mmCIF file of C-alpha atoms in Angstrom:
data_model
loop_
_atom_site.group_PDB
_atom_site.id
_atom_site.type_symbol
_atom_site.label_atom_id
_atom_site.label_comp_id
_atom_site.label_asym_id
_atom_site.label_seq_id
_atom_site.Cartn_x
_atom_site.Cartn_y
_atom_site.Cartn_z
ATOM 1 C CA ASP E 1 -14.974 -15.752 -1.754
ATOM 2 C CA ILE E 2 -17.011 -17.494 1.514
ATOM 3 C CA GLU E 3 -16.597 -15.227 4.772
ATOM 4 C CA SER E 4 -18.214 -15.945 8.363
ATOM 5 C CA SER E 5 -18.082 -14.576 11.834
ATOM 6 C CA LEU E 6 -19.116 -15.112 15.470
ATOM 7 C CA VAL E 7 -18.730 -12.148 17.576
ATOM 8 C CA SER E 8 -19.856 -12.662 21.270
ATOM 9 C CA LYS E 9 -18.950 -10.737 24.814
ATOM 10 C CA TYR E 10 -15.413 -11.978 25.136
ATOM 11 C CA PHE E 11 -14.515 -14.344 21.838
ATOM 12 C CA ASN E 12 -14.560 -13.226 17.874
ATOM 13 C CA ILE E 13 -13.910 -15.876 15.520
ATOM 14 C CA ARG E 14 -13.725 -15.076 11.692
ATOM 15 C CA THR E 15 -12.890 -17.300 9.160
ATOM 16 C CA PHE E 16 -12.545 -16.984 4.997
ATOM 17 C CA TYR E 17 -11.930 -18.835 2.269
ATOM 18 C CA SER E 18 -11.079 -16.938 -1.233
ATOM 19 C CA ARG E 19 -10.330 -18.668 -4.664
ATOM 20 C CA LEU E 20 -9.128 -17.053 -7.700
ATOM 21 C CA ASP E 21 -9.191 -19.387 -11.029
ATOM 22 C CA VAL E 22 -8.395 -17.064 -14.528
ATOM 23 C CA ILE E 23 -6.963 -17.271 -17.893
ATOM 24 C CA SER E 24 -4.146 -14.573 -18.478
ATOM 25 C CA GLY E 25 -1.713 -13.366 -20.858
ATOM 26 C CA ILE E 26 -0.372 -10.640 -22.867
ATOM 27 C CA ALA E 27 -2.619 -9.473 -25.824
ATOM 28 C CA ARG E 28 0.320 -9.099 -28.313
ATOM 29 C CA GLY E 29 3.804 -9.669 -28.877
ATOM 30 C CA TYR E 30 6.775 -9.471 -31.362
ATOM 31 C CA ARG E 31 6.014 -12.173 -34.110
ATOM 32 C CA PRO E 32 8.360 -15.044 -32.487
ATOM 33 C CA GLN E 33 7.536 -13.766 -29.109
ATOM 34 C CA GLN E 34 5.532 -16.134 -27.041
ATOM 35 C CA LEU E 35 1.975 -14.842 -25.496
ATOM 36 C CA LEU E 36 2.554 -16.277 -22.060
ATOM 37 C CA VAL E 37 -1.076 -17.658 -21.595
ATOM 38 C CA SER E 38 -1.320 -19.228 -18.136
ATOM 39 C CA ASN E 39 -3.946 -20.228 -15.649
ATOM 40 C CA PRO E 40 -3.170 -18.517 -12.323
ATOM 41 C CA ILE E 41 -4.772 -20.489 -9.611
ATOM 42 C CA GLN E 42 -4.828 -19.398 -5.929
ATOM 43 C CA ASN E 43 -6.861 -20.586 -2.861
ATOM 44 C CA ILE E 44 -6.499 -18.821 0.570
ATOM 45 C CA PHE E 45 -8.250 -20.167 4.085
ATOM 46 C CA ASP E 46 -7.722 -17.901 6.852
ATOM 47 C CA ILE E 47 -8.986 -18.284 10.528
ATOM 48 C CA GLN E 48 -8.786 -15.862 13.493
ATOM 49 C CA GLY E 49 -9.819 -16.302 16.800
ATOM 50 C CA GLU E 50 -9.602 -13.196 19.339
ATOM 51 C CA TYR E 51 -10.404 -12.585 23.428
ATOM 52 C CA THR E 52 -11.440 -9.786 24.514
ATOM 53 C CA ASP E 53 -12.224 -8.354 28.377
ATOM 54 C CA GLU E 54 -12.529 -4.653 29.831
ATOM 55 C CA PHE E 55 -11.803 -4.459 33.495
ATOM 56 C CA HIS E 56 -10.262 -2.050 35.932
ATOM 57 C CA THR E 57 -7.206 -2.344 37.847
ATOM 58 C CA GLY E 58 -7.913 0.485 40.401
ATOM 59 C CA ALA E 59 -10.585 3.305 40.612
ATOM 60 C CA SER E 60 -9.333 5.226 37.546
ATOM 61 C CA VAL E 61 -7.657 2.752 35.788
ATOM 62 C CA SER E 62 -9.277 0.703 32.904
ATOM 63 C CA HIS E 63 -8.255 -2.008 30.532
ATOM 64 C CA ASP E 64 -9.168 -2.884 26.967
ATOM 65 C CA VAL E 65 -7.362 -6.120 26.321
ATOM 66 C CA HIS E 66 -7.458 -8.177 22.861
ATOM 67 C CA LEU E 67 -5.606 -11.414 22.586
ATOM 68 C CA GLY E 68 -5.678 -13.714 19.720
ATOM 69 C CA ALA E 69 -4.367 -15.808 17.346
ATOM 70 C CA THR E 70 -4.502 -16.303 13.453
ATOM 71 C CA TYR E 71 -3.862 -19.078 11.018
ATOM 72 C CA ARG E 72 -3.498 -19.078 6.898
ATOM 73 C CA HIS E 73 -2.960 -21.360 4.282
ATOM 74 C CA LYS E 74 -1.895 -20.278 1.182
ATOM 75 C CA HIS E 75 -1.908 -22.336 -2.237
ATOM 76 C CA VAL E 76 -0.729 -20.676 -5.499
ATOM 77 C CA ASP E 77 -0.232 -22.562 -8.878
ATOM 78 C CA TRP E 78 0.811 -20.310 -11.829
ATOM 79 C CA ALA E 79 2.061 -21.027 -15.103
ATOM 80 C CA TYR E 80 5.285 -18.993 -13.817
ATOM 81 C CA LEU E 81 5.494 -19.678 -10.698
ATOM 82 C CA ASP E 82 6.386 -23.266 -8.998
ATOM 83 C CA PRO E 83 3.234 -24.739 -7.284
ATOM 84 C CA ARG E 84 3.768 -23.459 -3.594
ATOM 85 C CA ARG E 85 1.929 -24.042 -0.100
ATOM 86 C CA GLU E 86 2.421 -21.988 2.767
ATOM 87 C CA ASN E 87 1.179 -22.090 6.508
ATOM 88 C CA TRP E 88 1.267 -18.759 8.242
ATOM 89 C CA VAL E 89 0.638 -18.523 12.101
ATOM 90 C CA GLY E 90 0.606 -15.195 13.975
ATOM 91 C CA VAL E 91 0.155 -14.033 17.305
ATOM 92 C CA PHE E 92 -1.403 -10.536 18.643
ATOM 93 C CA GLY E 93 -2.329 -8.543 21.819
ATOM 94 C CA GLN E 94 -3.375 -5.070 22.453
ATOM 95 C CA ASP E 95 -3.772 -3.501 25.881
ATOM 96 C CA THR E 96 -5.477 -0.080 26.062
ATOM 97 C CA ILE E 97 -4.845 1.452 29.411
ATOM 98 C CA LYS E 98 -7.055 4.579 30.384
ATOM 99 C CA VAL E 99 -6.097 6.510 33.418
ATOM 100 C CA GLY E 100 -8.819 8.807 34.407
ATOM 101 C CA SER E 101 -10.166 11.108 31.606
ATOM 102 C CA SER E 102 -6.672 12.692 30.543
ATOM 103 C CA LEU E 103 -4.149 9.934 29.905
ATOM 104 C CA GLN E 104 -4.174 6.729 27.494
ATOM 105 C CA PHE E 105 -1.483 4.266 26.725
ATOM 106 C CA VAL E 106 -1.874 1.633 23.900
ATOM 107 C CA ALA E 107 0.854 -1.063 23.798
ATOM 108 C CA SER E 108 0.366 -3.669 21.178
ATOM 109 C CA GLY E 109 2.331 -6.038 18.955
ATOM 110 C CA ARG E 110 2.307 -9.243 16.995
ATOM 111 C CA VAL E 111 4.370 -11.843 16.100
ATOM 112 C CA ASP E 112 4.351 -13.841 12.668
ATOM 113 C CA TYR E 113 6.093 -16.616 11.519
ATOM 114 C CA VAL E 114 7.087 -15.869 7.374
ATOM 115 C CA PRO E 115 7.009 -19.271 5.816
ATOM 116 C CA TYR E 116 8.993 -18.314 3.069
ATOM 117 C CA LEU E 117 11.846 -16.075 5.070
ATOM 118 C CA LYS E 118 11.798 -18.879 7.671
ATOM 119 C CA GLN E 119 11.638 -16.730 10.653
ATOM 120 C CA ILE E 120 9.737 -15.449 13.258
ATOM 121 C CA VAL E 121 9.120 -12.000 12.955
ATOM 122 C CA PRO E 122 8.020 -9.607 15.704
ATOM 123 C CA SER E 123 5.911 -6.307 15.036
ATOM 124 C CA PRO E 124 5.590 -3.989 18.353
ATOM 125 C CA ARG E 125 3.678 -0.706 18.159
ATOM 126 C CA GLY E 126 2.880 2.020 20.997
ATOM 127 C CA SER E 127 1.025 4.869 21.546
ATOM 128 C CA ILE E 128 0.402 7.543 24.468
ATOM 129 C CA ILE E 129 -2.573 10.338 24.211
ATOM 130 C CA VAL E 130 -2.752 13.139 26.531
ATOM 131 C CA LYS E 131 -6.242 14.882 26.754
ATOM 132 C CA PRO E 132 -5.230 18.486 28.567
ATOM 133 C CA ASP E 133 -9.318 19.071 28.337
ATOM 134 C CA GLU E 134 -11.957 17.464 26.402
ATOM 135 C CA ARG E 135 -11.673 18.877 23.331
ATOM 136 C CA SER E 136 -7.827 18.893 22.735
ATOM 137 C CA ALA E 137 -5.259 16.190 22.530
ATOM 138 C CA ILE E 138 -1.772 15.215 22.064
ATOM 139 C CA ARG E 139 -0.680 11.835 20.584
ATOM 140 C CA LEU E 140 2.644 10.529 20.585
ATOM 141 C CA SER E 141 2.996 7.160 18.829
ATOM 142 C CA GLY E 142 5.714 4.541 17.224
ATOM 143 C CA SER E 143 5.158 1.518 15.425
ATOM 144 C CA THR E 144 7.233 -1.129 13.296
ATOM 145 C CA ALA E 145 5.895 -2.895 10.439
ATOM 146 C CA PHE E 146 6.947 -5.402 7.352
ATOM 147 C CA ARG E 147 6.119 -6.853 4.172
ATOM 148 C CA ALA E 148 6.747 -10.233 3.162
ATOM 149 C CA PRO E 149 8.015 -11.047 0.109
ATOM 150 C CA THR E 150 4.870 -11.870 -2.436
ATOM 151 C CA PHE E 151 4.467 -15.214 -4.511
ATOM 152 C CA VAL E 152 5.457 -13.602 -7.474
ATOM 153 C CA GLU E 153 8.421 -11.971 -5.823
ATOM 154 C CA SER E 154 9.615 -14.958 -4.044
ATOM 155 C CA TYR E 155 9.108 -17.772 -6.475
ATOM 156 C CA VAL E 156 8.690 -16.387 -9.899
ATOM 157 C CA ASP E 157 9.970 -18.486 -12.678
ATOM 158 C CA LEU E 158 9.576 -16.900 -16.056
ATOM 159 C CA PRO E 159 11.669 -17.313 -19.634
ATOM 160 C CA ILE E 160 11.562 -14.056 -21.453
ATOM 161 C CA GLN E 161 11.789 -14.471 -24.944
ATOM 162 C CA SER E 162 13.950 -12.150 -26.792
ATOM 163 C CA PRO E 163 12.121 -10.004 -29.523
ATOM 164 C CA SER E 164 15.183 -9.313 -31.602
ATOM 165 C CA ILE E 165 16.955 -12.751 -31.425
ATOM 166 C CA PRO E 166 14.316 -15.670 -31.818
ATOM 167 C CA GLY E 167 15.648 -18.765 -29.598
ATOM 168 C CA ALA E 168 17.341 -16.695 -26.947
ATOM 169 C CA GLY E 169 15.783 -14.898 -23.893
ATOM 170 C CA SER E 170 16.378 -14.685 -20.240
ATOM 171 C CA LEU E 171 15.277 -16.170 -17.349
ATOM 172 C CA THR E 172 13.730 -13.989 -14.471
ATOM 173 C CA ASN E 173 13.971 -16.239 -11.158
ATOM 174 C CA THR E 174 14.648 -14.906 -7.759
ATOM 175 C CA SER E 175 16.279 -17.663 -6.312
ATOM 176 C CA ARG E 176 18.642 -17.627 -9.427
ATOM 177 C CA PRO E 177 19.495 -21.440 -10.291
ATOM 178 C CA ASP E 178 22.764 -20.455 -12.009
ATOM 179 C CA GLN E 179 24.087 -19.486 -8.458
ATOM 180 C CA GLY E 180 23.037 -22.549 -6.647
ATOM 181 C CA GLY E 181 19.240 -21.422 -6.424
ATOM 182 C CA ASN E 182 19.698 -20.405 -2.719
ATOM 183 C CA VAL E 183 19.106 -16.457 -3.127
ATOM 184 C CA ARG E 184 16.859 -15.597 -0.522
ATOM 185 C CA LEU E 185 15.018 -12.315 -0.190
ATOM 186 C CA ARG E 186 14.602 -10.194 2.773
ATOM 187 C CA ARG E 187 11.426 -8.403 4.298
ATOM 188 C CA GLU E 188 10.801 -4.738 3.577
ATOM 189 C CA ARG E 189 10.877 -2.969 7.002
ATOM 190 C CA VAL E 190 9.453 0.298 8.000
ATOM 191 C CA LEU E 191 9.891 2.313 11.546
ATOM 192 C CA SER E 192 7.653 5.315 12.184
ATOM 193 C CA PHE E 193 7.304 8.295 14.952
ATOM 194 C CA ASP E 194 4.769 10.652 15.042
ATOM 195 C CA LEU E 195 3.707 13.311 17.143
ATOM 196 C CA GLY E 196 0.462 15.315 17.026
ATOM 197 C CA TYR E 197 -1.891 17.918 18.498
ATOM 198 C CA GLN E 198 -5.464 18.478 17.548
ATOM 199 C CA ASN E 199 -7.571 21.467 18.856
ATOM 200 C CA GLN E 200 -11.622 21.598 19.002
ATOM 201 C CA GLN E 201 -12.293 23.980 21.666
ATOM 202 C CA SER E 202 -13.610 26.535 19.441
ATOM 203 C CA ASP E 203 -17.237 26.008 17.673
ATOM 204 C CA ILE E 204 -15.878 27.816 14.969
ATOM 205 C CA VAL E 205 -12.149 26.836 14.170
ATOM 206 C CA ASN E 206 -10.658 23.013 14.631
ATOM 207 C CA PHE E 207 -7.560 22.448 14.102
ATOM 208 C CA GLU E 208 -4.517 19.903 13.866
ATOM 209 C CA ILE E 209 -0.727 19.583 13.443
ATOM 210 C CA THR E 210 1.591 16.478 13.143
ATOM 211 C CA GLY E 211 5.178 15.669 12.754
ATOM 212 C CA TYR E 212 6.524 12.261 11.693
ATOM 213 C CA PHE E 213 9.648 10.570 11.079
ATOM 214 C CA LEU E 214 9.870 7.346 8.624
ATOM 215 C CA GLN E 215 12.397 4.935 7.756
ATOM 216 C CA VAL E 216 11.899 2.540 5.064
ATOM 217 C CA LYS E 217 14.670 -0.211 4.188
ATOM 218 C CA ASP E 218 15.267 -3.506 2.147
ATOM 219 C CA LEU E 219 12.443 -2.262 -0.458
ATOM 220 C CA ILE E 220 12.011 -5.014 -3.070
ATOM 221 C CA THR E 221 12.850 -4.161 -6.690
ATOM 222 C CA LEU E 222 13.977 -6.001 -9.906
ATOM 223 C CA ALA E 223 17.256 -7.246 -9.681
ATOM 224 C CA GLU E 224 20.030 -6.157 -12.428
ATOM 225 C CA THR E 225 20.068 -8.275 -15.370
ATOM 226 C CA THR E 226 23.477 -10.395 -15.465
ATOM 227 C CA SER E 227 24.612 -11.788 -18.863
ATOM 228 C CA GLU E 228 25.632 -14.892 -19.328
ATOM 229 C CA THR E 229 27.616 -17.108 -22.377
ATOM 230 C CA VAL E 230 27.672 -20.592 -23.133
ATOM 231 C CA SER E 231 30.842 -20.824 -21.428
ATOM 232 C CA THR E 232 30.005 -19.105 -17.926
ATOM 233 C CA ASN E 233 26.376 -20.445 -17.811
ATOM 234 C CA GLN E 234 26.202 -23.039 -14.551
ATOM 235 C CA ILE E 235 23.043 -24.483 -16.291
ATOM 236 C CA ASN E 236 24.133 -25.142 -19.848
ATOM 237 C CA GLY E 237 22.804 -22.131 -21.330
ATOM 238 C CA LEU E 238 19.367 -24.170 -22.455
ATOM 239 C CA ASP E 239 16.352 -23.580 -20.196
ATOM 240 C CA PRO E 240 14.344 -26.972 -20.534
ATOM 241 C CA GLU E 241 10.852 -25.754 -19.917
ATOM 242 C CA SER E 242 10.797 -23.060 -22.668
ATOM 243 C CA GLY E 243 13.587 -24.373 -24.889
ATOM 244 C CA LEU E 244 15.337 -20.987 -24.716
ATOM 245 C CA MET E 245 19.343 -20.485 -25.067
ATOM 246 C CA LEU E 246 19.651 -18.345 -21.707
ATOM 247 C CA ALA E 247 21.699 -14.814 -22.191
ATOM 248 C CA ALA E 248 20.654 -13.553 -19.219
ATOM 249 C CA TYR E 249 19.381 -13.689 -15.504
ATOM 250 C CA ALA E 250 17.042 -11.585 -13.739
ATOM 251 C CA GLY E 251 14.981 -11.553 -10.538
ATOM 252 C CA PHE E 252 14.007 -9.679 -7.734
ATOM 253 C CA THR E 253 16.354 -8.072 -5.069
ATOM 254 C CA ASN E 254 16.118 -5.812 -2.216
ATOM 255 C CA GLN E 255 17.573 -2.335 -2.481
ATOM 256 C CA CYS E 256 20.507 -1.182 -0.387
ATOM 257 C CA LEU E 257 19.255 2.445 -0.199
ATOM 258 C CA VAL E 258 17.819 3.329 3.398
ATOM 259 C CA TYR E 259 14.955 5.941 3.088
ATOM 260 C CA ASN E 260 14.811 8.344 6.062
ATOM 261 C CA THR E 261 11.621 10.952 5.580
ATOM 262 C CA VAL E 262 10.485 13.634 7.681
ATOM 263 C CA GLY E 263 7.580 15.569 7.393
ATOM 264 C CA GLY E 264 4.320 16.964 8.946
ATOM 265 C CA GLU E 265 0.860 18.278 7.884
ATOM 266 C CA ALA E 266 -1.249 20.757 9.699
ATOM 267 C CA GLY E 267 -5.043 21.467 8.818
ATOM 268 C CA ALA E 268 -7.699 23.679 9.821
ATOM 269 C CA ARG E 269 -11.717 23.837 9.329
ATOM 270 C CA VAL E 270 -13.255 26.835 10.146
ATOM 271 C CA PHE E 271 -17.550 26.808 10.600
ATOM 272 C CA PRO E 272 -18.488 30.756 9.831
ATOM 273 C CA ALA E 273 -22.334 29.860 10.008
ATOM 274 C CA GLU E 274 -24.410 26.777 10.329
ATOM 275 C CA GLY E 275 -24.158 24.731 7.215
ATOM 276 C CA LEU E 276 -20.927 26.243 5.887
ATOM 277 C CA ASP E 277 -17.440 24.895 6.481
ATOM 278 C CA PHE E 278 -14.039 25.847 4.893
ATOM 279 C CA PHE E 279 -11.208 23.718 5.338
ATOM 280 C CA VAL E 280 -7.206 24.095 4.252
ATOM 281 C CA ASN E 281 -4.420 21.795 4.858
ATOM 282 C CA TYR E 282 -0.623 21.207 4.005
ATOM 283 C CA ALA E 283 1.709 18.303 3.691
ATOM 284 C CA LEU E 284 5.607 18.629 3.627
ATOM 285 C CA ASN E 285 7.525 15.735 2.907
ATOM 286 C CA LEU E 286 11.526 15.791 2.903
ATOM 287 C CA GLN E 287 13.302 12.731 1.904
ATOM 288 C CA ARG E 288 17.201 11.647 2.476
ATOM 289 C CA VAL E 289 18.748 8.661 1.222
ATOM 290 C CA ASP E 290 21.371 6.713 3.112
ATOM 291 C CA ARG E 291 23.904 5.223 0.333
ATOM 292 C CA PRO E 292 26.085 2.088 1.377
ATOM 293 C CA ALA E 293 29.539 1.970 -0.369
ATOM 294 C CA GLY E 294 28.896 0.212 -3.462
ATOM 295 C CA CYS E 295 25.230 1.361 -3.730
ATOM 296 C CA THR E 296 24.319 1.831 -7.525
ATOM 297 C CA ASP E 297 20.375 1.846 -6.753
ATOM 298 C CA VAL E 298 18.565 4.692 -8.132
ATOM 299 C CA GLU E 299 16.312 6.862 -5.691
ATOM 300 C CA ASN E 300 12.663 7.090 -5.766
ATOM 301 C CA LYS E 301 10.801 10.132 -5.485
ATOM 302 C CA GLN E 302 7.304 9.006 -5.832
ATOM 303 C CA THR E 303 5.729 11.414 -2.948
ATOM 304 C CA SER E 304 5.363 14.913 -3.641
ATOM 305 C CA GLN E 305 7.422 17.151 -1.223
ATOM 306 C CA HIS E 306 4.191 19.731 -0.980
ATOM 307 C CA LYS E 307 0.740 19.096 -1.074
ATOM 308 C CA VAL E 308 -2.258 21.443 -0.573
ATOM 309 C CA ASN E 309 -5.969 20.883 -0.108
ATOM 310 C CA ALA E 310 -8.503 23.657 0.427
ATOM 311 C CA GLY E 311 -12.105 24.099 -0.185
ATOM 312 C CA PHE E 312 -15.627 24.664 1.252
ATOM 313 C CA GLN E 313 -18.642 22.886 1.678
ATOM 314 C CA PHE E 314 -22.221 24.046 2.379
ATOM 315 C CA ARG E 315 -25.203 22.081 3.486
ATOM 316 C CA THR E 316 -28.881 23.788 3.142
ATOM 317 C CA LYS E 317 -32.456 22.818 4.920
ATOM 318 C CA PRO E 318 -34.065 22.579 1.552
ATOM 319 C CA GLY E 319 -31.753 19.545 1.227
ATOM 320 C CA PHE E 320 -29.017 20.853 -1.195
ATOM 321 C CA ASP E 321 -25.444 20.368 -0.651
ATOM 322 C CA GLY E 322 -22.326 20.987 -2.468
ATOM 323 C CA GLU E 323 -18.476 21.169 -2.509
ATOM 324 C CA ILE E 324 -15.868 23.075 -4.261
ATOM 325 C CA SER E 325 -12.061 21.983 -3.610
ATOM 326 C CA ALA E 326 -8.501 22.642 -5.190
ATOM 327 C CA HIS E 327 -5.677 19.914 -4.794
ATOM 328 C CA TYR E 328 -2.222 20.950 -5.627
ATOM 329 C CA ALA E 329 0.455 18.400 -5.475
ATOM 330 C CA SER E 330 4.433 19.269 -6.621
ATOM 331 C CA SER E 331 6.786 17.144 -8.854
ATOM 332 C CA GLN E 332 7.537 13.867 -8.568
ATOM 333 C CA LEU E 333 10.636 11.757 -9.864
ATOM 334 C CA TRP E 334 9.937 8.072 -10.443
ATOM 335 C CA ALA E 335 12.599 5.122 -10.994
ATOM 336 C CA GLU E 336 11.336 2.491 -13.006
ATOM 337 C CA ARG E 337 12.950 -0.824 -14.697
ATOM 338 C CA VAL E 338 12.318 -1.111 -18.244
ATOM 339 C CA PRO E 339 13.389 -3.761 -20.650
ATOM 340 C CA PRO E 340 15.365 -2.577 -23.922
ATOM 341 C CA PRO E 341 13.882 -1.733 -26.710
ATOM 342 C CA ALA E 342 13.261 -4.176 -29.652
ATOM 343 C CA THR E 343 15.484 -2.980 -31.851
ATOM 344 C CA GLU E 344 18.232 -3.731 -29.453
ATOM 345 C CA ALA E 345 19.573 -7.211 -29.468
ATOM 346 C CA SER E 346 19.897 -7.025 -25.545
ATOM 347 C CA ALA E 347 18.353 -8.881 -22.963
ATOM 348 C CA THR E 348 19.483 -6.102 -20.003
ATOM 349 C CA LEU E 349 16.419 -4.443 -17.985
ATOM 350 C CA ARG E 350 17.677 -0.631 -17.555
ATOM 351 C CA TRP E 351 16.980 1.905 -15.175
ATOM 352 C CA ILE E 352 15.110 5.059 -16.520
ATOM 353 C CA THR E 353 13.907 8.221 -14.492
ATOM 354 C CA SER E 354 10.569 9.619 -15.300
ATOM 355 C CA PRO E 355 9.344 13.115 -14.013
ATOM 356 C CA ILE E 356 5.777 13.674 -13.198
ATOM 357 C CA ASP E 357 5.163 17.473 -13.676
ATOM 358 C CA ALA E 358 3.446 19.647 -10.457
ATOM 359 C CA TYR E 359 -0.512 19.821 -11.005
ATOM 360 C CA VAL E 360 -3.213 21.691 -9.425
ATOM 361 C CA LEU E 361 -7.122 19.837 -9.570
ATOM 362 C CA PHE E 362 -10.435 21.611 -9.143
ATOM 363 C CA ASN E 363 -12.897 19.649 -8.067
ATOM 364 C CA ALA E 364 -16.875 20.293 -7.552
ATOM 365 C CA ARG E 365 -19.622 18.585 -6.350
ATOM 366 C CA VAL E 366 -23.451 19.073 -5.990
ATOM 367 C CA GLY E 367 -26.204 17.185 -4.691
ATOM 368 C CA TYR E 368 -30.251 17.276 -3.384
ATOM 369 C CA ARG E 369 -31.602 15.156 -0.542
ATOM 370 C CA PHE E 370 -35.302 14.148 -0.707
ATOM 371 C CA LEU E 371 -37.836 11.593 1.019
ATOM 372 C CA GLN E 372 -36.759 12.832 4.867
ATOM 373 C CA ASN E 373 -32.923 12.156 3.479
ATOM 374 C CA GLN E 374 -33.242 8.847 2.422
ATOM 375 C CA ALA E 375 -32.383 9.563 -1.252
ATOM 376 C CA GLU E 376 -30.163 11.639 -2.803
ATOM 377 C CA VAL E 377 -29.096 12.584 -6.205
ATOM 378 C CA SER E 378 -25.682 14.178 -7.092
ATOM 379 C CA ALA E 379 -23.444 15.158 -9.467
ATOM 380 C CA THR E 380 -19.395 15.332 -9.336
ATOM 381 C CA GLY E 381 -17.056 17.174 -11.767
ATOM 382 C CA PHE E 382 -13.086 16.191 -11.331
ATOM 383 C CA ASN E 383 -10.506 18.242 -12.739
ATOM 384 C CA LEU E 384 -12.707 20.701 -14.013
ATOM 385 C CA LEU E 385 -10.168 22.971 -15.609
ATOM 386 C CA ASN E 386 -9.049 19.908 -17.735
ATOM 387 C CA GLN E 387 -5.269 20.221 -16.630
ATOM 388 C CA ARG E 388 -4.267 16.467 -18.172
ATOM 389 C CA HIS E 389 -1.787 14.809 -16.080
ATOM 390 C CA GLN E 390 -0.401 11.296 -15.024
ATOM 391 C CA GLN E 391 -0.326 10.045 -11.652
ATOM 392 C CA HIS E 392 2.069 7.240 -12.551
ATOM 393 C CA PRO E 393 4.850 7.785 -15.562
ATOM 394 C CA PHE E 394 3.443 4.648 -17.175
ATOM 395 C CA GLY E 395 -0.475 5.052 -16.009
ATOM 396 C CA GLN E 396 -3.503 7.027 -18.145
ATOM 397 C CA VAL E 397 -3.741 10.594 -18.608
ATOM 398 C CA VAL E 398 -6.353 11.822 -16.667
ATOM 399 C CA GLY E 399 -8.141 14.600 -17.421
ATOM 400 C CA ARG E 400 -11.750 16.023 -17.025
ATOM 401 C CA ARG E 401 -14.779 13.504 -15.745
ATOM 402 C CA PHE E 402 -18.008 14.102 -15.025
ATOM 403 C CA MET E 403 -20.143 11.782 -12.727
ATOM 404 C CA GLY E 404 -23.681 11.260 -11.767
ATOM 405 C CA PHE E 405 -24.963 9.207 -8.502
ATOM 406 C CA PHE E 406 -28.365 8.308 -7.292
ATOM 407 C CA THR E 407 -28.480 6.802 -3.380
ATOM 408 C CA TYR E 408 -31.324 5.583 -1.416
ATOM 409 C CA LYS E 409 -31.476 4.464 2.249
ATOM 410 C CA PHE E 410 -33.209 1.576 3.442
#
């Protein structure tokens, strides 16, 4: 990675170059299965220029303006991707308008050209902040955003050998060569609004409450596997690169479900004495999906409906600091695509839903500062009650952990 930047009063320029060059592959496989050794190479060059200025349009109206453009060149050459080069171009702007000391508007947005989509995509955002006094604020904001398909999702070209039928397998290719090779993904899209209130009027209690609405659509996921036979296969069944007889096709596709989420978070911090803080917050997440006619996608519930954090922190003049906290997360339900077991003569991926049980974590930290607060030694205990749990159905089991640290500030 190489990065450089220039910062001045009115102009900022930042550029970087990043290169990835590795050898990869699966560690083991069934006897007739390929280990899929590959040499992923990725080069990214990025440059961004920005103009900034501050000015007034009245006695009490100030502007903080940012205008800029960005260019990115991406080159990828992987064994299971066609070599690709993409040139991304974007422009952006933001104006922060302050009217006196009690009102602030932020209007911003950007426009990007996405090469894979062959589209110009706008992303507007805005917010209003009202301050009834110096120590409280009301915020209303709305934004849109998108995620373009990654190189893997867009250009994957991976033959998968069947573990139970030597010489046969499936082809994962999003563009679907058996359908003419013109299948194209849509971008993932999100629309969000939130309304919040923060109050710091008291020296003993601070609190904040926020509500939000979130809509997500066109999530990219693995597609249904389509079985093929010699008579129906449009590319004559034999993959010329791998030599496999293709029994099925797969790839990536956009989900037909539309996720609508409403929720909120409330939190408070209490300062009963100097160097002692108590904190607590609660988050609520309520999800509903819109399912068009004929949509068979499985709903994901990866976010806990209820989350609670609570604890206290202390700091002492001799230099001893510490914290004890508790974290609760309610159950989740994950939907994942998995291959068939090796005992089945099938190349069809399938949906499974895997639950994650609710769990409670107790964590603690203690430290000692010395050398005029330039140095610190500390120890952290994570999951002190050793409630073994997973944070992803396929993830490792998380148990009790202890860590020690030494920090010195120059």
